[in-house]
Structure formats: C-alpha cells, structure tokens
mmCIF file of the C-alpha atoms, coordinates in Angstrom:
data_MODEL
# 
_entry.id   MODEL 
# 
loop_
_atom_site.group_PDB 
_atom_site.id 
_atom_site.type_symbol 
_atom_site.label_atom_id 
_atom_site.label_alt_id 
_atom_site.label_comp_id 
_atom_site.label_asym_id 
_atom_site.label_entity_id 
_atom_site.label_seq_id 
_atom_site.pdbx_PDB_ins_code 
_atom_site.Cartn_x 
_atom_site.Cartn_y 
_atom_site.Cartn_z 
_atom_site.occupancy 
_atom_site.B_iso_or_equiv 
_atom_site.pdbx_formal_charge 
_atom_site.auth_seq_id 
_atom_site.auth_comp_id 
_atom_site.auth_asym_id 
_atom_site.auth_atom_id 
_atom_site.pdbx_PDB_model_num 
ATOM 1  C CA . MET A 1 1  ? 7.256  25.188 37.399 1.00 0.00 ? 1  MET A CA 1 
ATOM 2  C CA . ALA A 1 2  ? 6.538  28.343 35.367 1.00 0.00 ? 2  ALA A CA 1 
ATOM 3  C CA . GLU A 1 3  ? 7.993  30.535 38.107 1.00 0.00 ? 3  GLU A CA 1 
ATOM 4  C CA . ASP A 1 4  ? 11.053 28.269 38.165 1.00 0.00 ? 4  ASP A CA 1 
ATOM 5  C CA . LEU A 1 5  ? 11.587 28.943 34.483 1.00 0.00 ? 5  LEU A CA 1 
ATOM 6  C CA . GLU A 1 6  ? 11.532 32.681 35.135 1.00 0.00 ? 6  GLU A CA 1 
ATOM 7  C CA . VAL A 1 7  ? 14.120 32.342 37.901 1.00 0.00 ? 7  VAL A CA 1 
ATOM 8  C CA . ILE A 1 8  ? 16.363 30.070 35.822 1.00 0.00 ? 8  ILE A CA 1 
ATOM 9  C CA . ASN A 1 9  ? 16.975 32.983 33.429 1.00 0.00 ? 9  ASN A CA 1 
ATOM 10 C CA . LYS A 1 10 ? 18.886 34.660 36.282 1.00 0.00 ? 10 LYS A CA 1 
ATOM 11 C CA . VAL A 1 11 ? 21.548 31.928 36.273 1.00 0.00 ? 11 VAL A CA 1 
ATOM 12 C CA . LEU A 1 12 ? 24.424 33.395 34.294 1.00 0.00 ? 12 LEU A CA 1 
ATOM 13 C CA . GLU A 1 13 ? 27.273 31.526 32.668 1.00 0.00 ? 13 GLU A CA 1 
ATOM 14 C CA . PRO A 1 14 ? 30.308 33.158 34.346 1.00 0.00 ? 14 PRO A CA 1 
ATOM 15 C CA . GLU A 1 15 ? 32.603 33.275 31.314 1.00 0.00 ? 15 GLU A CA 1 
ATOM 16 C CA . THR A 1 16 ? 30.116 35.081 29.054 1.00 0.00 ? 16 THR A CA 1 
ATOM 17 C CA . GLY A 1 17 ? 27.692 36.748 31.465 1.00 0.00 ? 17 GLY A CA 1 
ATOM 18 C CA . LEU A 1 18 ? 24.778 35.367 29.421 1.00 0.00 ? 18 LEU A CA 1 
ATOM 19 C CA . PRO A 1 19 ? 21.881 33.303 30.801 1.00 0.00 ? 19 PRO A CA 1 
ATOM 20 C CA . ALA A 1 20 ? 23.015 29.667 30.902 1.00 0.00 ? 20 ALA A CA 1 
ATOM 21 C CA . ILE A 1 21 ? 19.583 28.449 29.792 1.00 0.00 ? 21 ILE A CA 1 
ATOM 22 C CA . LYS A 1 22 ? 19.766 30.521 26.596 1.00 0.00 ? 22 LYS A CA 1 
ATOM 23 C CA . LEU A 1 23 ? 23.171 29.034 25.819 1.00 0.00 ? 23 LEU A CA 1 
ATOM 24 C CA . GLY A 1 24 ? 21.692 25.544 26.069 1.00 0.00 ? 24 GLY A CA 1 
ATOM 25 C CA . LEU A 1 25 ? 23.765 24.681 29.132 1.00 0.00 ? 25 LEU A CA 1 
ATOM 26 C CA . LEU A 1 26 ? 20.815 23.946 31.450 1.00 0.00 ? 26 LEU A CA 1 
ATOM 27 C CA . ARG A 1 27 ? 18.139 21.287 31.199 1.00 0.00 ? 27 ARG A CA 1 
ATOM 28 C CA . VAL A 1 28 ? 15.254 20.710 33.633 1.00 0.00 ? 28 VAL A CA 1 
ATOM 29 C CA . GLU A 1 29 ? 14.008 17.140 34.066 1.00 0.00 ? 29 GLU A CA 1 
ATOM 30 C CA . LYS A 1 30 ? 11.386 16.379 36.721 1.00 0.00 ? 30 LYS A CA 1 
ATOM 31 C CA . ASP A 1 31 ? 13.188 17.114 40.008 1.00 0.00 ? 31 ASP A CA 1 
ATOM 32 C CA . GLU A 1 32 ? 16.658 17.616 38.512 1.00 0.00 ? 32 GLU A CA 1 
ATOM 33 C CA . ILE A 1 33 ? 18.466 20.510 36.871 1.00 0.00 ? 33 ILE A CA 1 
ATOM 34 C CA . HIS A 1 34 ? 21.328 19.446 34.617 1.00 0.00 ? 34 HIS A CA 1 
ATOM 35 C CA . TYR A 1 35 ? 24.215 21.811 33.859 1.00 0.00 ? 35 TYR A CA 1 
ATOM 36 C CA . THR A 1 36 ? 26.816 21.154 31.189 1.00 0.00 ? 36 THR A CA 1 
ATOM 37 C CA . PRO A 1 37 ? 29.804 23.527 31.340 1.00 0.00 ? 37 PRO A CA 1 
ATOM 38 C CA . PRO A 1 38 ? 30.542 25.238 28.007 1.00 0.00 ? 38 PRO A CA 1 
ATOM 39 C CA . SER A 1 39 ? 33.996 23.669 27.810 1.00 0.00 ? 39 SER A CA 1 
ATOM 40 C CA . PRO A 1 40 ? 35.926 20.850 29.472 1.00 0.00 ? 40 PRO A CA 1 
ATOM 41 C CA . PHE A 1 41 ? 38.528 23.532 30.203 1.00 0.00 ? 41 PHE A CA 1 
ATOM 42 C CA . THR A 1 42 ? 36.165 25.746 32.206 1.00 0.00 ? 42 THR A CA 1 
ATOM 43 C CA . PRO A 1 43 ? 37.892 26.371 35.556 1.00 0.00 ? 43 PRO A CA 1 
ATOM 44 C CA . PRO A 1 44 ? 36.396 24.239 38.345 1.00 0.00 ? 44 PRO A CA 1 
ATOM 45 C CA . ILE A 1 45 ? 35.630 27.301 40.472 1.00 0.00 ? 45 ILE A CA 1 
ATOM 46 C CA . LEU A 1 46 ? 33.301 28.618 37.758 1.00 0.00 ? 46 LEU A CA 1 
ATOM 47 C CA . VAL A 1 47 ? 31.518 25.271 37.410 1.00 0.00 ? 47 VAL A CA 1 
ATOM 48 C CA . ILE A 1 48 ? 31.130 25.041 41.179 1.00 0.00 ? 48 ILE A CA 1 
ATOM 49 C CA . SER A 1 49 ? 29.832 28.624 41.355 1.00 0.00 ? 49 SER A CA 1 
ATOM 50 C CA . VAL A 1 50 ? 27.077 27.848 38.833 1.00 0.00 ? 50 VAL A CA 1 
ATOM 51 C CA . GLY A 1 51 ? 26.228 24.681 40.771 1.00 0.00 ? 51 GLY A CA 1 
ATOM 52 C CA . LEU A 1 52 ? 25.999 26.622 44.039 1.00 0.00 ? 52 LEU A CA 1 
ATOM 53 C CA . GLN A 1 53 ? 23.895 29.327 42.425 1.00 0.00 ? 53 GLN A CA 1 
ATOM 54 C CA . LEU A 1 54 ? 21.500 26.687 41.074 1.00 0.00 ? 54 LEU A CA 1 
ATOM 55 C CA . LYS A 1 55 ? 21.337 24.959 44.464 1.00 0.00 ? 55 LYS A CA 1 
ATOM 56 C CA . SER A 1 56 ? 20.537 28.212 46.270 1.00 0.00 ? 56 SER A CA 1 
ATOM 57 C CA . LEU A 1 57 ? 17.774 29.118 43.798 1.00 0.00 ? 57 LEU A CA 1 
ATOM 58 C CA . PHE A 1 58 ? 16.296 25.624 43.434 1.00 0.00 ? 58 PHE A CA 1 
ATOM 59 C CA . LYS A 1 59 ? 16.541 23.959 46.826 1.00 0.00 ? 59 LYS A CA 1 
ATOM 60 C CA . ARG A 1 60 ? 14.026 21.217 46.036 1.00 0.00 ? 60 ARG A CA 1 
ATOM 61 C CA . TYR A 1 61 ? 15.862 20.149 42.867 1.00 0.00 ? 61 TYR A CA 1 
ATOM 62 C CA . LYS A 1 62 ? 18.844 17.861 42.560 1.00 0.00 ? 62 LYS A CA 1 
ATOM 63 C CA . ILE A 1 63 ? 21.637 19.648 40.685 1.00 0.00 ? 63 ILE A CA 1 
ATOM 64 C CA . VAL A 1 64 ? 23.559 17.493 38.203 1.00 0.00 ? 64 VAL A CA 1 
ATOM 65 C CA . ILE A 1 65 ? 26.791 18.640 36.555 1.00 0.00 ? 65 ILE A CA 1 
ATOM 66 C CA . GLU A 1 66 ? 27.386 16.710 33.327 1.00 0.00 ? 66 GLU A CA 1 
ATOM 67 C CA . ASN A 1 67 ? 30.273 16.124 30.924 1.00 0.00 ? 67 ASN A CA 1 
ATOM 68 C CA . TYR A 1 68 ? 32.944 17.568 33.187 1.00 0.00 ? 68 TYR A CA 1 
ATOM 69 C CA . TYR A 1 69 ? 36.044 15.812 34.460 1.00 0.00 ? 69 TYR A CA 1 
ATOM 70 C CA . ILE A 1 70 ? 35.208 16.208 38.157 1.00 0.00 ? 70 ILE A CA 1 
ATOM 71 C CA . SER A 1 71 ? 31.425 16.215 37.873 1.00 0.00 ? 71 SER A CA 1 
ATOM 72 C CA . GLU A 1 72 ? 31.068 13.240 40.215 1.00 0.00 ? 72 GLU A CA 1 
ATOM 73 C CA . GLU A 1 73 ? 32.863 15.021 43.053 1.00 0.00 ? 73 GLU A CA 1 
ATOM 74 C CA . ILE A 1 74 ? 30.988 18.282 42.499 1.00 0.00 ? 74 ILE A CA 1 
ATOM 75 C CA . ASN A 1 75 ? 27.630 16.487 42.363 1.00 0.00 ? 75 ASN A CA 1 
ATOM 76 C CA . GLU A 1 76 ? 28.325 14.672 45.641 1.00 0.00 ? 76 GLU A CA 1 
ATOM 77 C CA . ARG A 1 77 ? 29.038 17.942 47.402 1.00 0.00 ? 77 ARG A CA 1 
ATOM 78 C CA . LEU A 1 78 ? 26.151 19.882 45.858 1.00 0.00 ? 78 LEU A CA 1 
ATOM 79 C CA . ASN A 1 79 ? 23.593 17.224 46.733 1.00 0.00 ? 79 ASN A CA 1 
ATOM 80 C CA . TYR A 1 80 ? 24.860 15.859 50.045 1.00 0.00 ? 80 TYR A CA 1 
ATOM 81 C CA . ASP A 1 81 ? 21.522 16.694 51.668 1.00 0.00 ? 81 ASP A CA 1 
ATOM 82 C CA . ALA A 1 82 ? 19.303 15.676 48.728 1.00 0.00 ? 82 ALA A CA 1 
# 
C-alpha cells in the first residue's frame, strides 16, 4: 500500500498539471480508487484519461469516477474486467 501511495502522486490532473491526490480529487478505499473531477464541466476526454491512467497504474484496484454526469458509463468501461 505504501508503494501505491508513492505511485499515486504521478497521477496528474490534466487541466492543472498538478498531482490529483494533492488537489483532493483521489481517495483510496480498500480495493477501490475514487476520482472526483474538479468540475462538472471537465471535458469527458480528460476524465476518461485520468481513469485510464489510474487503471494502468493500479490494475488490482477498481476505479470509481464520482460526481460526474457520465460516471456510470465511464465506470462500466474502466472496470469491465474487474
């Protein structure tokens, strides 16, 4: 888990270029990583890119996008094999 926390600092929020964890946009709970986009107006491609980056770095975790208008669809596609 400690090594996971080091890697999670590499996940950048695309609009600012800052680590998403330091912006309070990521939360780790057991076997899930939750991502809340910074705005409901964040373009879907940016939300999806963060989700894909998380999935590639944390294969054993379920990635959950929260508080976004198409989060259900994105979550289904990110976790189809989970």
